[in-house]
Short mmCIF file of C-alpha atoms in Angstrom, two decimals:
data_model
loop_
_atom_site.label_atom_id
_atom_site.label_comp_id
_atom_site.label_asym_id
_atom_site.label_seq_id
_atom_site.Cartn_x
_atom_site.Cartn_y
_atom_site.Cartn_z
CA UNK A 1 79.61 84.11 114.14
CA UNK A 2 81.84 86.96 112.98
CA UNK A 3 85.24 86.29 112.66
CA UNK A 4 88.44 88.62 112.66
CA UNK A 5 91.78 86.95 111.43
CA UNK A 6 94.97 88.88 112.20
CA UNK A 7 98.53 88.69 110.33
CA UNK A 8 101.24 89.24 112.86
CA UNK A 9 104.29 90.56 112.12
CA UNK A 10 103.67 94.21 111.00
CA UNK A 11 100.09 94.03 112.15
CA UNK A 12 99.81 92.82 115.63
CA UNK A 13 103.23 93.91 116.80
CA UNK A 14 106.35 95.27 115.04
CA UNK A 15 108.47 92.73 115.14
CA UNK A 16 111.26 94.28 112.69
CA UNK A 17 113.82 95.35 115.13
CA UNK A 18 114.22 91.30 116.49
CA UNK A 19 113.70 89.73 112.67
CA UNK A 20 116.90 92.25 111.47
CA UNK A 21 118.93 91.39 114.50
CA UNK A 22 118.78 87.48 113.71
CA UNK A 23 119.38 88.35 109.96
CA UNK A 24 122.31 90.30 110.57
CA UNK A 25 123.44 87.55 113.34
CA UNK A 26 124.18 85.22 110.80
CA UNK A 27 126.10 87.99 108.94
CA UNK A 28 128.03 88.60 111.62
CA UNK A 29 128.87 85.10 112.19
CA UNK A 30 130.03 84.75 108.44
CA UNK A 31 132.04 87.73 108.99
CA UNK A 32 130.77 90.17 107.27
CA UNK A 33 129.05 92.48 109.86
CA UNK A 34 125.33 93.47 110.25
CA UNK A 35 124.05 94.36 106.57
CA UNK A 36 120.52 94.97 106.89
CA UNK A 37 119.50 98.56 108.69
CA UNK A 38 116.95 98.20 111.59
CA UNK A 39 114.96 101.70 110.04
CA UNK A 40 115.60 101.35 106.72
CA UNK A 41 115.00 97.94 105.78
CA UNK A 42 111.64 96.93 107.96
CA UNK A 43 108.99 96.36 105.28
CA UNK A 44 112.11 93.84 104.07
CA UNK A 45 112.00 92.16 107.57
CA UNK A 46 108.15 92.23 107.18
CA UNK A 47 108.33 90.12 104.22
CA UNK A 48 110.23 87.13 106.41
CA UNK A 49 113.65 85.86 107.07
CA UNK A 50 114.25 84.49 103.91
CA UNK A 51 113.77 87.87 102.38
CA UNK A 52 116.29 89.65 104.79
CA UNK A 53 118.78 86.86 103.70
CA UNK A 54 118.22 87.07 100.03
CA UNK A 55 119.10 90.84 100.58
CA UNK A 56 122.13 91.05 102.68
CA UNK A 57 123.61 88.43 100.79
CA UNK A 58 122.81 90.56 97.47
CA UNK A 59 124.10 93.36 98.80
CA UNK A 60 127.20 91.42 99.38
CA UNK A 61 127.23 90.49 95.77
CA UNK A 62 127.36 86.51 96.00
CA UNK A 63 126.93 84.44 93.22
CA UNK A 64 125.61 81.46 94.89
CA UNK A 65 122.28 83.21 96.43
CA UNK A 66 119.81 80.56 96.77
CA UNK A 67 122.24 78.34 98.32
CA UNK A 68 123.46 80.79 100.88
CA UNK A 69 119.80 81.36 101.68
CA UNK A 70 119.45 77.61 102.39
CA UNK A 71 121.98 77.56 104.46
CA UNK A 72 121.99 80.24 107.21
CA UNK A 73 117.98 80.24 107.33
CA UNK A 74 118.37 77.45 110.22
CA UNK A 75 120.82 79.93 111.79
CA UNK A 76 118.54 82.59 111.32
CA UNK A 77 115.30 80.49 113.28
CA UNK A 78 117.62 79.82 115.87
CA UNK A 79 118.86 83.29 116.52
CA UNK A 80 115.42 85.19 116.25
CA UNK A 81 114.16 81.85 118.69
CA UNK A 82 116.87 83.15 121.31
CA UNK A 83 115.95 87.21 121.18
CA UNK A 84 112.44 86.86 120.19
CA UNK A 85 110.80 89.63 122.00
CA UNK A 86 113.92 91.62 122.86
CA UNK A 87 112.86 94.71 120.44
CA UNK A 88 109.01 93.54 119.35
CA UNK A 89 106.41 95.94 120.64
CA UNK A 90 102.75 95.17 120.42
CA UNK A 91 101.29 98.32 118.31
CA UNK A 92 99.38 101.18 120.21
CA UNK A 93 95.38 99.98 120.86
CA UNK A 94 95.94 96.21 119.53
CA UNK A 95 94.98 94.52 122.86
CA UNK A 96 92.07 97.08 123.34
CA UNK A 97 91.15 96.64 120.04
CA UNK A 98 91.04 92.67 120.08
CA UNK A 99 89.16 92.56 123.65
CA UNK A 100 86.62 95.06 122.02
CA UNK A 101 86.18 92.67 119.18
CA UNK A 102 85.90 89.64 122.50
CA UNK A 103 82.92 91.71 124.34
CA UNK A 104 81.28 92.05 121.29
CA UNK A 105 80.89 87.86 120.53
CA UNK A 106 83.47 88.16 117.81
CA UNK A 107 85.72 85.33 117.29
CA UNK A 108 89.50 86.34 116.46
CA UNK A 109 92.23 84.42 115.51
CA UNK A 110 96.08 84.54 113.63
CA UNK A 111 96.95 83.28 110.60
CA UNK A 112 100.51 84.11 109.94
CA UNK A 113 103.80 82.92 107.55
CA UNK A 114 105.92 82.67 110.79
CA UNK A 115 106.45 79.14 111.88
CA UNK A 116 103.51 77.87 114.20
CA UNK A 117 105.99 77.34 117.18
CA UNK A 118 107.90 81.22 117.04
CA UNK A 119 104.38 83.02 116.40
CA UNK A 120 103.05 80.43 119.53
CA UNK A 121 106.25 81.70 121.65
CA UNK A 122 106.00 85.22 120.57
CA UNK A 123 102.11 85.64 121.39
CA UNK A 124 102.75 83.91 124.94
CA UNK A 125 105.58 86.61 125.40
CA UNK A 126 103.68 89.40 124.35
CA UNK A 127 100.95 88.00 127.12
CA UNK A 128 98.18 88.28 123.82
CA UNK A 129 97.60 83.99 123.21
CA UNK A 130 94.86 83.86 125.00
CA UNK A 131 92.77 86.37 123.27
CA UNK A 132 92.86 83.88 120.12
CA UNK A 133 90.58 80.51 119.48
CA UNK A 134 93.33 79.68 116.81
CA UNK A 135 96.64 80.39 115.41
CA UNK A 136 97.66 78.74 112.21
CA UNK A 137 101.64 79.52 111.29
CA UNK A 138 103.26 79.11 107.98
CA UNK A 139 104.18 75.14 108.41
CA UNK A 140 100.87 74.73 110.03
CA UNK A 141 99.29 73.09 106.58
CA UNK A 142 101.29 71.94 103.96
CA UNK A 143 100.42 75.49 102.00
CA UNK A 144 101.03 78.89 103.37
CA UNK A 145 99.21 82.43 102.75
CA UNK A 146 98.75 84.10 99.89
CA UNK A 147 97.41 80.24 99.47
CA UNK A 148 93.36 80.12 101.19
CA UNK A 149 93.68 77.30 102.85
CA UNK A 150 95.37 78.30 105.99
CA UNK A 151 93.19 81.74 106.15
CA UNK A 152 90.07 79.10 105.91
CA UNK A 153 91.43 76.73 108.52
CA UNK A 154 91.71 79.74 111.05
CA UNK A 155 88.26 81.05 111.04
CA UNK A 156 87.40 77.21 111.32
CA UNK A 157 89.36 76.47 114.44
CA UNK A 158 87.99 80.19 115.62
CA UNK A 159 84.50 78.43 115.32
CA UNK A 160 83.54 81.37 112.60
CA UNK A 161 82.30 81.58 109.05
CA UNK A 162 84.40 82.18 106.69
CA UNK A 163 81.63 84.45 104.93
CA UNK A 164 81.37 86.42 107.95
CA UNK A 165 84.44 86.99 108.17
CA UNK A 166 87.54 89.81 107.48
CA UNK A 167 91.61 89.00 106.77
CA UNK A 168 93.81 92.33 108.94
CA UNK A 169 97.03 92.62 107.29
CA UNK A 170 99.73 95.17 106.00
CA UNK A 171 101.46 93.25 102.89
CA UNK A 172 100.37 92.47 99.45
CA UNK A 173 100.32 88.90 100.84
CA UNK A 174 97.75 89.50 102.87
CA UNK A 175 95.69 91.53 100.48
CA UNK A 176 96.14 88.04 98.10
CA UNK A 177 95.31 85.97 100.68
CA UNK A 178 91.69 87.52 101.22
CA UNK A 179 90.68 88.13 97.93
CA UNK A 180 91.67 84.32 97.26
CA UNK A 181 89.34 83.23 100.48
CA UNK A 182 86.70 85.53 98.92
CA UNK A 183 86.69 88.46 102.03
CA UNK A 184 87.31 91.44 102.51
CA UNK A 185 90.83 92.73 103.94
CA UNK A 186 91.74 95.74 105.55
CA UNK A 187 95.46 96.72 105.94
CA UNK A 188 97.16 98.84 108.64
CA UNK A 189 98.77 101.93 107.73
CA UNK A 190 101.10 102.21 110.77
CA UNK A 191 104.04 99.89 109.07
CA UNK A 192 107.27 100.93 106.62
CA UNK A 193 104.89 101.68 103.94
CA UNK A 194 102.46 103.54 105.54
CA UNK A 195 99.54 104.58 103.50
CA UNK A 196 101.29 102.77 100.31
CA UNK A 197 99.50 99.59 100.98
CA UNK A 198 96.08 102.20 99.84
CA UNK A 199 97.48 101.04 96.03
CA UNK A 200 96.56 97.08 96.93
CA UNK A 201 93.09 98.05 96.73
CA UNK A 202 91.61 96.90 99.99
CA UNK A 203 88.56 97.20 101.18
CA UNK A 204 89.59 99.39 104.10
CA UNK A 205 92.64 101.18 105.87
CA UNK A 206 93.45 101.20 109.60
CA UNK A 207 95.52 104.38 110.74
CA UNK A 208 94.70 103.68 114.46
CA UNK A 209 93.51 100.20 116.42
CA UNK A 210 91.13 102.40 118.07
CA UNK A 211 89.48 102.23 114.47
CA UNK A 212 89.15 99.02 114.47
CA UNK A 213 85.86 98.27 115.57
CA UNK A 214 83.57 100.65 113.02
CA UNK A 215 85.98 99.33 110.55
CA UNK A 216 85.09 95.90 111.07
CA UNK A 217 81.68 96.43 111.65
CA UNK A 218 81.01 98.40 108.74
CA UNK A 219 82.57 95.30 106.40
CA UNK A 220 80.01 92.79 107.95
CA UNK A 221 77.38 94.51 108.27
#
């Protein structure tokens, strides 16, 4: 059975806008006012919460950094839990895309580093669970992507072959993550970085969801 495993932030749905609001609610609740930019700094928020942390509290110059980052990133699950799908918008021609992919006997699932329960809440939100056999978050397993394992586990639960099967991203994470399963990726060019991600060597690039398909169907042929 072909198989089609998504990321989700920055791939499914842009989910910047929400991730930089939680970061820069615990900055606000420290004091210090929103320090991360909702344009500027979305291929940060992309990266995760920790990584929006690590650079507001860099660009406030602390000397303690790890330990700061410790400490607010329980803040910063609860805030993003609360405003979750506030700003998040599912990208043009994903839900097309993925019920093309359905009609066609493909089995499609999410493996993503956001925690099993927000990526569960989010999809539900976005009214898109459904259209996935499996989701597999980033405290799903006791490893999380670039690592196989939870890439493998996904096309498992999907009821696919991992040999017959493709890894959509749009980080270097996910780019790892496939060529340590042993597939091919393809990464969108629609995020912060736009046709950037072309120097991660993938096997393809997706400008449009309504390219999805061929894409796909060239890589498994």
């Amino acid at each position: 059975m072909k198989t089609v495993i998504f990321d989700l932030d920055g791939t499914l749905a842009d989910t910047s806008g929400d991730l930089i609001a939680a970061a820069n609610a615990c900055f606000e609740a420290l004091g210090h006012g929103a320090m991360l930019d909702m344009a500027a700094d979305q291929a940060t928020a992309f990266a995760g919460g920790r990584a929006m942390l690590r650079l507001g509290f860099e660009r406030l110059g602390v000397s303690d950094l790890e330990a700061r980052i410790d400490e607010q990133f329980q803040p910063f699950i609860g805030y993003y839990g609360a405003s979750i799908d506030r700003h998040t918008k599912v990208y043009d021609g994903a839900v097309q895309a993925v019920q093309r992919l359905l009609d066609a006997d493909y089995r499609v699932g999410i493996c993503t580093n956001k925690p099993e329960g927000l990526a569960e809440e989010l999809m539900q939100r976005l009214g898109m669970r459904d259209m996935f056999r499996a989701l597999i978050g980033a405290d799903t397993l006791p490893v999380r992507k670039p690592d196989p394992a939870p890439y493998v586990e996904t096309v498992h639960r999907a009821g696919g072959n991992v040999a017959r099967s493709v890894l959509i991203g749009d980080t270097v994470t996910d780019r790892e993550t496939a060529r340590a399963a042993g597939v091919p990726s393809v990464l969108v060019t629609f995020g912060p970085t736009g046709r950037d991600v072309a120097d991660l060597q993938p096997e393809a690039l997706l400008d449009h969801y309504d390219d999805l398909f061929g894409v796909v169907e060239g890589l498994l042929a």
